[in-house]
Short mmCIF file of C-alpha atoms in Angstrom, two decimals:
data_model
loop_
_atom_site.label_atom_id
_atom_site.label_comp_id
_atom_site.label_asym_id
_atom_site.label_seq_id
_atom_site.Cartn_x
_atom_site.Cartn_y
_atom_site.Cartn_z
CA MET N 532 131.16 104.03 111.80
CA ARG N 533 129.75 106.01 115.00
CA PRO N 534 126.83 108.76 114.45
CA ALA N 535 125.89 111.61 116.44
CA VAL N 536 122.66 111.03 118.08
CA ALA N 537 120.22 113.67 117.90
CA HIS N 538 117.25 112.87 120.10
CA THR N 539 114.20 115.82 119.35
CA THR N 540 110.85 114.31 122.10
CA LEU N 541 108.08 115.97 121.12
CA PHE N 542 104.38 117.07 123.55
CA SER N 543 101.95 119.10 121.35
CA TYR N 544 99.70 118.35 119.08
CA LEU N 545 101.44 117.51 115.61
CA VAL N 546 98.26 119.66 113.25
CA THR N 547 99.08 121.28 110.32
CA ARG N 548 101.30 121.67 107.78
CA PRO N 549 102.73 124.88 109.37
CA THR N 550 103.91 123.18 112.93
CA GLY N 551 105.01 120.01 111.07
CA ARG N 552 106.88 122.42 108.90
CA THR N 553 108.54 124.22 112.27
CA VAL N 554 109.97 120.64 113.75
CA ARG N 555 111.44 119.25 110.73
CA ALA N 556 112.60 122.73 110.42
CA THR N 557 114.59 122.51 113.89
CA VAL N 558 115.71 118.39 113.11
CA GLU N 559 117.05 119.47 109.27
CA ARG N 560 118.94 122.36 111.43
CA GLN N 561 120.20 119.76 114.22
CA ILE N 562 121.02 117.37 111.39
CA ALA N 563 123.07 120.10 108.98
CA ASP N 564 124.95 122.16 112.59
CA ALA N 565 126.19 117.71 113.62
CA GLY N 566 129.16 118.02 110.36
CA ARG N 567 128.46 115.19 110.97
CA THR N 568 126.95 111.57 110.10
CA VAL N 569 123.90 112.12 112.73
CA LEU N 570 120.70 109.68 113.78
CA ALA N 571 118.48 111.96 114.67
CA VAL N 572 115.58 110.70 116.82
CA LEU N 573 112.61 111.59 117.19
CA ASP N 574 110.04 110.65 120.56
CA LEU N 575 107.06 110.88 120.00
CA ARG N 576 105.07 108.83 122.85
CA HIS N 577 103.64 112.30 124.18
CA VAL N 578 102.11 113.26 121.12
CA PRO N 579 98.51 112.93 121.01
CA VAL N 580 97.16 113.75 117.83
CA ILE N 581 99.01 113.23 114.22
CA ASP N 582 97.40 114.69 111.10
CA PHE N 583 98.58 113.86 107.91
CA SER N 584 99.94 116.80 106.79
CA CYS N 585 101.67 116.89 109.47
CA ALA N 586 103.10 113.22 109.16
CA ASP N 587 103.28 113.94 105.56
CA GLU N 588 106.04 117.64 106.68
CA ILE N 589 107.60 115.66 109.35
CA VAL N 590 108.43 111.93 108.85
CA ALA N 591 108.57 111.62 105.34
CA LYS N 592 110.35 115.04 104.22
CA LEU N 593 113.04 113.64 106.93
CA VAL N 594 113.28 110.77 105.39
CA LEU N 595 113.56 112.02 102.00
CA LEU N 596 115.87 114.04 103.39
CA ALA N 597 117.92 110.97 104.98
CA SER N 598 117.91 108.66 101.50
CA ASP N 599 118.97 111.79 99.78
CA ALA N 600 122.77 110.42 99.15
CA SER N 601 123.63 114.20 98.09
CA THR N 602 123.02 115.28 101.34
CA HIS N 603 124.39 115.11 104.56
CA ARG N 604 123.99 111.37 105.60
CA SER N 605 121.41 111.59 108.39
CA PHE N 606 119.39 108.33 109.12
CA ILE N 607 115.93 108.67 110.81
CA LEU N 608 114.87 106.82 114.47
CA PHE N 609 111.18 107.02 115.41
CA ARG N 610 110.06 106.14 118.84
CA GLY N 611 107.23 106.13 121.00
CA ILE N 612 104.96 105.40 118.37
CA ALA N 613 101.79 104.42 119.22
CA GLU N 614 98.26 102.38 116.98
CA HIS N 615 97.28 105.79 116.39
CA HIS N 616 100.26 107.50 114.84
CA LEU N 617 100.56 104.50 112.40
CA GLY N 618 97.92 105.78 110.46
CA PRO N 619 98.36 108.67 109.04
CA ILE N 620 102.81 108.37 109.22
CA ASP N 621 102.20 104.61 106.95
CA SER N 622 99.63 106.52 105.04
CA VAL N 623 102.28 109.19 103.82
CA LEU N 624 105.57 106.82 103.36
CA ARG N 625 103.43 104.99 101.28
CA ARG N 626 101.84 107.57 98.58
CA ARG N 627 106.25 108.62 98.31
CA GLY N 628 107.20 105.06 98.31
CA LEU N 629 108.95 105.49 101.62
CA ALA N 630 109.70 103.25 104.47
CA ALA N 631 110.85 104.52 108.24
CA ALA N 632 112.66 102.61 111.12
CA ALA N 633 110.70 102.94 114.38
CA GLU N 634 110.09 101.61 117.72
CA SER N 635 107.26 101.30 119.17
CA THR N 636 105.37 102.21 122.54
CA ASP N 637 106.36 99.32 124.53
CA GLY N 638 110.09 98.78 122.62
CA GLU N 639 108.78 97.00 119.56
CA PRO N 640 110.53 97.05 115.89
CA LEU N 641 108.24 98.26 113.48
CA LEU N 642 109.09 99.34 109.63
CA MET N 643 106.23 101.92 109.07
CA GLY N 644 105.02 102.70 104.79
CA ALA N 645 107.06 100.67 101.69
CA LEU N 646 109.63 98.30 101.85
CA ASP N 647 109.07 94.78 100.11
CA PRO N 648 109.07 91.01 101.72
CA GLY N 649 112.35 90.01 101.37
CA ALA N 650 114.25 94.03 101.94
CA THR N 651 111.78 93.54 105.44
CA ALA N 652 112.73 90.56 106.78
CA VAL N 653 116.86 91.61 106.01
CA TRP N 654 115.92 94.76 108.47
CA ARG N 655 114.07 92.63 110.83
CA GLU N 656 116.64 90.52 110.97
CA ILE N 657 119.03 93.27 111.57
CA TRP N 658 117.43 94.67 114.25
CA SER N 659 117.49 92.07 116.26
CA LEU N 660 121.32 91.12 115.57
CA GLY N 661 122.46 94.44 116.26
CA ARG N 662 125.30 94.53 113.39
CA THR N 663 125.56 91.64 111.34
CA GLY N 664 127.50 90.79 108.42
CA VAL N 665 126.27 89.27 104.76
CA SER N 666 126.70 86.10 105.39
CA PRO N 667 124.94 85.66 108.50
CA LEU N 668 122.41 87.26 106.92
CA ALA N 669 121.91 84.90 104.27
CA ASP N 670 122.38 81.82 106.55
CA ARG N 671 119.91 82.53 108.71
CA LEU N 672 117.34 83.75 105.99
CA GLU N 673 118.38 80.78 104.49
CA LEU N 674 118.64 82.69 100.63
CA PRO N 675 121.61 83.25 98.02
CA LEU N 676 124.75 85.50 99.08
CA ASP N 677 124.01 87.82 96.71
CA ARG N 678 120.02 88.45 97.27
CA VAL N 679 121.09 89.81 100.45
CA ARG N 680 124.15 91.89 99.11
CA GLY N 681 121.51 93.84 96.91
CA LEU N 682 118.62 93.53 99.46
CA LEU N 683 121.43 95.29 102.10
CA ASP N 684 122.00 97.86 99.20
CA ASP N 685 118.68 99.31 99.12
CA LEU N 686 118.41 99.28 102.67
CA VAL N 687 121.63 101.42 102.74
CA ALA N 688 120.03 103.38 99.86
CA ARG N 689 116.82 103.87 102.62
CA ALA N 690 119.23 105.09 105.07
CA LEU N 691 117.23 101.78 107.11
CA VAL N 692 120.24 100.51 108.48
CA ILE N 693 123.50 101.76 108.48
CA ARG N 694 126.38 100.06 107.07
CA ASP N 695 129.78 99.95 108.99
CA GLY N 696 132.26 98.63 106.23
CA GLU N 697 131.14 94.77 106.03
CA ARG N 698 129.10 94.51 108.59
CA TYR N 699 125.83 96.58 108.76
CA VAL N 700 124.17 97.93 111.94
CA SER N 701 120.53 98.63 112.67
CA LEU N 702 119.33 102.18 113.97
CA HIS N 703 118.36 100.98 117.06
CA HIS N 704 121.51 99.55 117.54
CA ALA N 705 123.62 102.58 116.87
CA LEU N 706 121.16 104.42 119.26
CA LEU N 707 122.02 101.77 122.39
CA ASP N 708 125.95 102.37 121.15
CA ALA N 709 125.76 106.17 121.15
CA GLY N 710 125.33 105.90 125.08
CA PRO N 711 124.15 108.73 126.99
CA THR N 712 122.27 111.51 124.83
CA SER N 713 124.69 113.50 123.29
CA PRO N 714 124.17 116.21 122.57
CA ALA N 715 120.66 117.69 124.91
CA PRO N 716 117.85 116.13 124.06
CA THR N 717 115.44 119.08 122.51
CA ASP N 718 112.15 118.82 123.33
CA LEU N 719 109.72 120.54 120.74
CA ARG N 720 107.04 121.00 123.46
CA ASP N 721 105.32 124.69 121.64
CA PRO N 722 107.09 124.07 118.02
CA MET M 1379 67.85 150.19 99.19
CA SER M 1380 68.35 146.72 100.67
CA ARG M 1381 67.61 144.09 98.71
CA VAL M 1382 65.32 141.45 101.30
CA VAL M 1383 65.53 137.92 100.86
CA ARG M 1384 63.78 135.48 102.56
CA VAL M 1385 65.50 132.69 104.34
CA PRO M 1386 63.30 129.39 104.23
CA GLU M 1387 61.64 128.19 107.74
CA ARG M 1388 64.13 124.84 108.10
CA LEU M 1389 67.57 125.68 107.22
CA ASP M 1390 69.84 122.92 106.26
CA GLU M 1391 71.41 120.93 103.88
CA SER M 1392 68.78 121.06 101.42
CA SER M 1393 67.00 123.57 101.87
CA PHE M 1394 70.61 125.78 101.35
CA GLU M 1395 70.10 124.88 98.00
CA THR M 1396 67.08 127.17 98.30
CA LEU M 1397 68.56 130.45 100.19
CA VAL M 1398 71.65 130.14 97.92
CA ARG M 1399 68.63 130.44 94.70
CA ARG M 1400 66.91 132.84 96.00
CA VAL M 1401 70.21 135.55 96.73
CA ARG M 1402 71.51 134.88 92.96
CA SER M 1403 67.60 135.96 91.91
CA GLU M 1404 65.78 137.74 93.71
CA GLY M 1405 66.38 141.99 93.81
CA ASN M 1406 69.50 143.79 92.83
CA PRO M 1407 72.99 142.07 93.24
CA LYS M 1408 74.36 144.90 93.77
CA ALA M 1409 72.45 146.17 96.57
CA ARG M 1410 72.79 145.68 100.05
CA LEU M 1411 71.49 141.45 101.49
CA LEU M 1412 68.98 141.71 104.14
CA LEU M 1413 68.39 138.49 105.45
CA ASP M 1414 65.42 137.67 106.64
CA ALA M 1415 65.02 135.58 109.06
CA ARG M 1416 62.06 136.00 111.58
CA SER M 1417 60.91 132.61 109.83
CA VAL M 1418 62.98 130.47 110.29
CA GLY M 1419 61.86 127.12 112.90
CA TRP M 1420 65.40 124.55 113.20
CA VAL M 1421 68.86 124.92 112.17
CA SER M 1422 71.17 122.67 111.89
CA PRO M 1423 74.49 123.43 112.17
CA TYR M 1424 74.74 123.56 108.18
CA GLY M 1425 72.58 125.88 107.94
CA LEU M 1426 73.98 128.16 110.71
CA ILE M 1427 77.71 128.11 108.88
CA GLY M 1428 75.47 128.51 106.13
CA LEU M 1429 73.85 131.73 106.94
CA LEU M 1430 78.04 133.17 107.47
CA ALA M 1431 78.40 131.91 103.97
CA VAL M 1432 76.20 133.88 102.18
CA GLY M 1433 75.98 136.31 104.46
CA GLN M 1434 79.76 136.64 103.02
CA GLU M 1435 79.72 136.38 100.20
CA ALA M 1436 77.17 138.63 99.15
CA ARG M 1437 79.91 141.27 101.53
CA LEU M 1438 81.90 140.27 99.26
CA ARG M 1439 80.43 140.91 96.35
CA THR M 1440 78.85 144.52 96.78
CA GLY M 1441 81.61 145.96 99.51
CA LEU M 1442 78.43 146.05 101.45
CA PRO M 1443 77.95 144.07 105.32
CA PRO M 1444 74.95 142.95 104.98
CA LEU M 1445 72.49 142.68 107.10
CA ILE M 1446 70.91 140.08 109.03
CA GLU M 1447 67.07 139.67 110.95
CA PRO M 1448 67.45 137.12 113.65
CA PRO M 1449 64.23 134.68 114.12
CA ARG M 1450 61.77 134.96 115.83
CA ASP M 1451 60.84 131.63 117.65
CA SER M 1452 62.76 132.12 121.11
CA GLU M 1453 63.83 128.46 121.13
CA VAL M 1454 66.00 128.34 117.93
CA ARG M 1455 67.02 131.81 119.22
CA SER M 1456 68.19 130.46 122.31
CA TYR M 1457 70.06 127.84 120.33
CA ILE M 1458 71.78 129.46 118.08
CA ASN M 1459 73.05 132.40 120.81
CA ARG M 1460 74.48 129.10 122.56
CA MET M 1461 76.06 127.46 119.78
CA ARG M 1462 78.15 131.46 119.66
CA PHE M 1463 76.76 132.19 116.19
CA TRP M 1464 76.52 136.52 116.79
CA PRO M 1465 80.27 136.29 117.80
CA ALA M 1466 81.26 135.15 114.08
CA ALA M 1467 78.17 136.25 112.39
CA ALA M 1468 79.36 140.58 113.43
CA GLN M 1469 82.75 139.75 111.28
CA VAL M 1470 79.91 139.55 108.56
CA PHE M 1471 77.06 141.62 109.21
CA ASP M 1472 76.26 144.79 110.14
CA LEU M 1473 74.86 144.28 113.47
CA LYS M 1474 73.02 147.09 115.29
CA GLN M 1475 72.85 145.63 118.60
CA LEU M 1476 75.21 141.84 119.97
CA PRO M 1477 73.08 140.06 121.57
CA LYS M 1478 74.41 138.94 124.48
CA PRO M 1479 75.79 135.12 125.34
CA SER M 1480 74.86 132.81 126.51
CA LEU M 1481 74.62 131.56 130.23
CA GLU M 1482 73.69 128.68 128.88
CA ILE M 1483 76.21 125.41 129.49
CA SER M 1484 76.35 124.27 125.39
CA ASP M 1485 75.75 120.34 124.36
CA ALA M 1486 77.11 121.01 121.00
CA LEU M 1487 80.63 119.36 120.24
CA ILE M 1488 81.95 122.45 118.30
CA GLU M 1489 80.28 126.04 118.19
CA VAL M 1490 80.55 128.55 115.44
CA THR M 1491 84.39 129.19 114.68
CA THR M 1492 85.75 131.17 112.37
CA ILE M 1493 88.97 129.72 110.93
CA ARG M 1494 91.01 132.11 109.82
CA SER M 1495 94.84 131.04 110.71
CA HIS M 1496 96.09 127.72 111.36
CA GLU M 1497 96.49 128.61 115.31
CA ASP M 1498 92.49 128.63 114.89
CA VAL M 1499 92.92 124.78 113.49
CA HIS M 1500 95.05 123.68 116.09
CA SER M 1501 92.59 125.63 118.77
CA VAL M 1502 89.85 123.99 117.70
CA VAL M 1503 91.48 120.29 117.31
CA GLU M 1504 93.01 120.69 120.70
CA GLY M 1505 89.83 121.96 122.21
CA VAL M 1506 87.05 118.39 120.70
CA ARG M 1507 88.65 116.02 122.34
CA ASP M 1508 86.72 115.71 125.82
CA ARG M 1509 82.86 116.42 123.88
CA ALA M 1510 84.05 113.87 121.58
CA GLN M 1511 84.80 111.40 123.44
CA ARG M 1512 81.58 112.11 125.78
CA ILE M 1513 79.35 112.02 121.98
CA LEU M 1514 81.01 110.14 120.11
CA HIS M 1515 82.53 107.34 122.30
CA ASP M 1516 79.78 107.67 125.08
CA ARG M 1517 76.69 108.47 123.45
CA LEU M 1518 77.44 107.12 119.83
CA GLY M 1519 79.21 103.92 120.50
CA TYR M 1520 82.28 104.68 118.81
CA PRO M 1521 85.63 103.28 119.89
CA ARG M 1522 87.58 105.07 122.08
CA PRO M 1523 90.40 106.01 119.02
CA ALA M 1524 87.47 107.11 116.87
CA VAL M 1525 88.37 110.23 118.95
CA ILE M 1526 91.58 110.85 117.42
CA HIS M 1527 91.00 109.54 113.89
CA PHE M 1528 88.16 112.04 114.63
CA SER M 1529 90.43 115.51 115.35
CA ILE M 1530 92.09 113.90 112.87
CA MET M 1531 89.27 114.54 110.23
CA LEU M 1532 88.16 117.96 111.59
CA SER M 1533 92.30 118.95 110.99
CA GLU M 1534 92.20 117.76 107.58
CA VAL M 1535 88.83 119.77 106.93
CA CYS M 1536 89.40 122.58 108.65
CA GLN M 1537 93.78 122.99 106.95
CA ASN M 1538 91.66 122.25 103.71
CA ILE M 1539 89.94 125.92 104.05
CA LEU M 1540 93.43 127.68 104.97
CA GLU M 1541 95.38 125.89 102.09
CA HIS M 1542 93.36 126.21 99.09
CA ALA M 1543 90.64 128.49 99.85
CA ASN M 1544 92.49 131.84 100.62
CA SER M 1545 89.92 132.86 102.88
CA ILE M 1546 88.23 132.81 105.93
CA GLY M 1547 85.66 129.61 107.02
CA TRP M 1548 83.71 128.00 109.36
CA VAL M 1549 83.44 124.99 111.70
CA CYS M 1550 80.06 123.63 113.76
CA ALA M 1551 79.41 119.99 114.42
CA GLN M 1552 76.77 119.20 117.00
CA ARG M 1553 74.78 115.52 117.72
CA TYR M 1554 71.07 115.35 117.19
CA ARG M 1555 68.34 112.77 116.98
CA TRP M 1556 68.46 111.85 112.72
CA GLN M 1557 64.55 110.01 114.16
CA ARG M 1558 62.97 110.44 110.70
CA ARG M 1559 65.66 109.50 107.99
CA LEU M 1560 67.28 107.32 110.53
CA GLY M 1561 65.80 106.29 113.69
CA ARG M 1562 69.41 106.91 115.58
CA ASP M 1563 71.21 109.89 117.18
CA VAL M 1564 74.01 111.43 114.17
CA VAL M 1565 77.14 114.15 114.55
CA VAL M 1566 76.85 116.76 111.74
CA LEU M 1567 79.89 118.90 110.92
CA ALA M 1568 79.93 121.43 108.70
CA VAL M 1569 82.99 123.70 107.39
CA MET M 1570 82.32 126.08 104.63
CA ASP M 1571 84.32 128.71 103.13
CA VAL M 1572 83.70 131.52 99.75
CA GLY M 1573 87.35 131.25 98.57
CA VAL M 1574 88.17 130.01 94.78
CA GLY M 1575 86.88 126.14 95.29
CA PHE M 1576 87.66 122.98 94.11
CA GLN M 1577 87.90 124.21 90.66
CA GLY M 1578 89.28 127.35 91.43
CA SER M 1579 92.21 125.92 93.01
CA LEU M 1580 93.09 122.80 90.79
CA GLY M 1581 92.35 125.27 87.64
CA ALA M 1582 96.03 126.12 87.04
CA GLU M 1583 97.25 122.21 87.63
CA HIS M 1584 94.55 120.47 86.42
CA ALA M 1585 92.23 122.34 84.09
CA ARG M 1586 95.07 122.68 80.77
CA ARG M 1587 94.75 118.40 80.66
CA TYR M 1588 90.73 118.27 81.13
CA GLY M 1589 90.29 121.17 78.70
CA GLU M 1590 86.35 121.98 77.36
CA ARG M 1591 85.29 119.37 80.49
CA TRP M 1592 87.35 121.32 83.11
CA SER M 1593 84.01 122.17 85.72
CA ALA M 1594 83.11 121.87 89.15
CA ALA M 1595 82.10 118.49 89.07
CA ALA M 1596 85.19 117.51 86.97
CA ALA M 1597 87.45 119.46 89.64
CA LEU M 1598 85.64 117.69 92.47
CA GLU M 1599 85.74 114.29 91.38
CA ALA M 1600 89.94 114.80 90.54
CA ALA M 1601 90.51 115.53 94.46
CA PHE M 1602 87.76 113.08 96.30
CA LEU M 1603 88.08 109.93 94.37
CA ARG M 1604 91.81 110.62 92.78
CA GLY M 1605 93.82 112.16 95.57
CA GLU M 1606 94.38 114.90 92.74
CA SER M 1607 95.82 118.75 94.52
CA ARG M 1608 96.60 121.45 92.81
CA PHE M 1609 100.07 120.94 94.00
CA GLN M 1610 102.60 118.80 91.86
CA ASP M 1611 104.21 116.77 95.16
CA PRO M 1612 102.97 114.58 94.90
CA GLY M 1613 102.45 114.43 99.43
CA ARG M 1614 99.52 116.68 99.07
CA GLY M 1615 95.70 116.11 98.85
CA GLN M 1616 95.99 113.50 101.05
CA GLY M 1617 93.74 115.03 103.55
CA LEU M 1618 90.63 115.18 101.70
CA GLN M 1619 91.16 110.90 100.61
CA ALA M 1620 92.03 110.04 104.65
CA ILE M 1621 88.34 111.43 105.28
CA ARG M 1622 86.83 109.85 102.63
CA SER M 1623 88.44 106.91 102.89
CA GLN M 1624 87.74 107.02 107.78
CA ILE M 1625 83.75 108.21 106.72
CA ILE M 1626 83.59 104.55 104.69
CA LYS M 1627 85.17 102.75 107.54
CA TRP M 1628 82.10 104.57 109.87
CA ASN M 1629 79.41 104.10 107.17
CA GLY M 1630 78.71 107.68 107.47
CA ALA M 1631 78.04 110.62 104.70
CA ILE M 1632 80.42 113.39 103.40
CA ARG M 1633 78.50 115.74 100.57
CA ILE M 1634 81.39 118.48 99.40
CA ARG M 1635 79.41 121.17 97.64
CA SER M 1636 81.45 123.57 95.52
CA GLY M 1637 80.57 125.68 92.82
CA ASP M 1638 77.55 124.44 90.84
CA ALA M 1639 78.68 120.65 92.03
CA SER M 1640 78.41 118.37 94.92
CA ILE M 1641 79.66 114.86 95.08
CA ALA M 1642 79.23 112.83 97.94
CA ARG M 1643 79.57 109.24 99.59
CA VAL M 1644 75.92 108.23 99.77
CA PRO M 1645 76.00 105.48 102.63
CA ASP M 1646 73.04 102.30 102.54
CA TRP M 1647 70.97 104.39 105.17
CA ASP M 1648 70.89 107.89 102.94
CA GLU M 1649 69.76 108.79 99.44
CA GLY M 1650 71.18 110.78 97.55
CA ALA M 1651 73.28 111.46 94.46
CA PRO M 1652 76.41 110.89 94.30
CA LEU M 1653 77.42 113.58 91.65
CA SER M 1654 75.17 116.56 91.28
CA THR M 1655 75.46 119.21 88.94
CA ASN M 1656 73.71 122.70 87.78
CA LEU M 1657 72.91 123.82 91.37
CA PRO M 1658 72.93 127.18 91.92
CA ARG M 1659 76.62 128.59 91.74
CA PHE M 1660 78.82 129.56 94.75
CA PRO M 1661 81.67 130.02 95.51
CA GLY M 1662 83.77 127.69 97.91
CA ALA M 1663 83.64 124.28 99.45
CA GLN M 1664 80.70 124.05 101.60
CA VAL M 1665 81.13 120.16 103.31
CA LEU M 1666 78.84 118.41 105.57
CA ILE M 1667 79.32 115.57 107.11
CA VAL M 1668 77.62 112.96 109.10
CA LEU M 1669 78.65 110.09 111.41
CA PRO M 1670 75.94 107.84 112.40
CA GLU M 1671 75.38 106.48 115.42
CA ARG M 1672 76.77 102.57 115.97
CA VAL M 1673 74.38 100.39 116.05
CA GLU M 1674 74.95 97.36 118.68
CA SER M 1675 76.24 94.88 116.35
CA GLU M 1676 79.13 97.85 115.52
CA ARG M 1677 79.95 98.61 118.94
CA THR M 1678 81.69 94.77 119.18
#
């Protein structure tokens, strides 16, 4: 399965709930308009401040949408996450028991929010391998196959990895695999 | 016929209680209010927007725009002019004449600003960065990221006015020296509204559960200590919790007054009760945040 990629680059101060709702509505529209599975990529590199209200409206509610199996399937990857974004985002996700896949400003993988250590280890391994199956993961992590399958089911349900037949793909790998941006990035300078 | 209420000579968070008590107890409550501030010799940011809150409460209660006699003291006059008090006051009081805007550059962190909309919150937060950098980092020794944490705190506390108060409010912040109380510089941030208050805001969702124990103090405890909000959405109520946790990290103080109670995070350098009840009843919420200068050992 190769999802369509929808890029959104954010520039302004992400403060207040109405601002957050506007940004989220734009991303939700991109997902709905695609008519197929979408990997939505939100770049926060140029965001000087994100407050708790806005983080809840954008990050937590988009992650909720992605992990809702009854809606159109979507995955969310946050990029350009700096130290000052982490506090509010991590806090709003933990409050709702959610986790989100992200990449720091240095390109390092970040798992934000609440996830148990076993699932976190599997997620990191998939990020580093890009695309892999259950057996190689079980070998590398020295865990029983059934345990790894259970953890993978959890990661798929949370939309933190993409299942492609018997293989599991990191959101980062899916982004690289998609090649040049399609559709054109949305630039939200003044949401 | 107006009823005259004298403003305390030193107007801060403590004497604000005196002012509220006087407004509630002196003269005919239906008569037009005249705040006599002529003898005011010192006013804090809390006191400054406290005048607006008291004026707005009287205006809403009586339907008559109140009057105000400005301080006589030239330094106080100059200070409140620099703090842009009068443009905000013109929307509350019946001012015969608006003083000429000050040409002096203000050294305030945030001059008196009316919060009516989310655009106002954006404007305050986006405008504070350079001054916060200069005051919090350069003068008070906070690490650079504190400027962002302060902006987040400011955003959340101002949004509280719009999300929960159903009313306009005001914000103001200033750095000054607390020589007697602390021997250090502090930043004092004050935010106020005269809306429904915590008890009114949380009542629909929580009052039944508390029964007869439901009060302004119970509502403040629910919001401040447990992050409860008027919404069922679990994502709500985080702003105040985040502010409290940041203030604890900075060993600062916060006091929220609402209705007839107040709740506070009292640091080791301050005195005062964590919870006060039986205060003179006043609508809305009045928030005071004090961030002390970092001592050498805290600067690493």
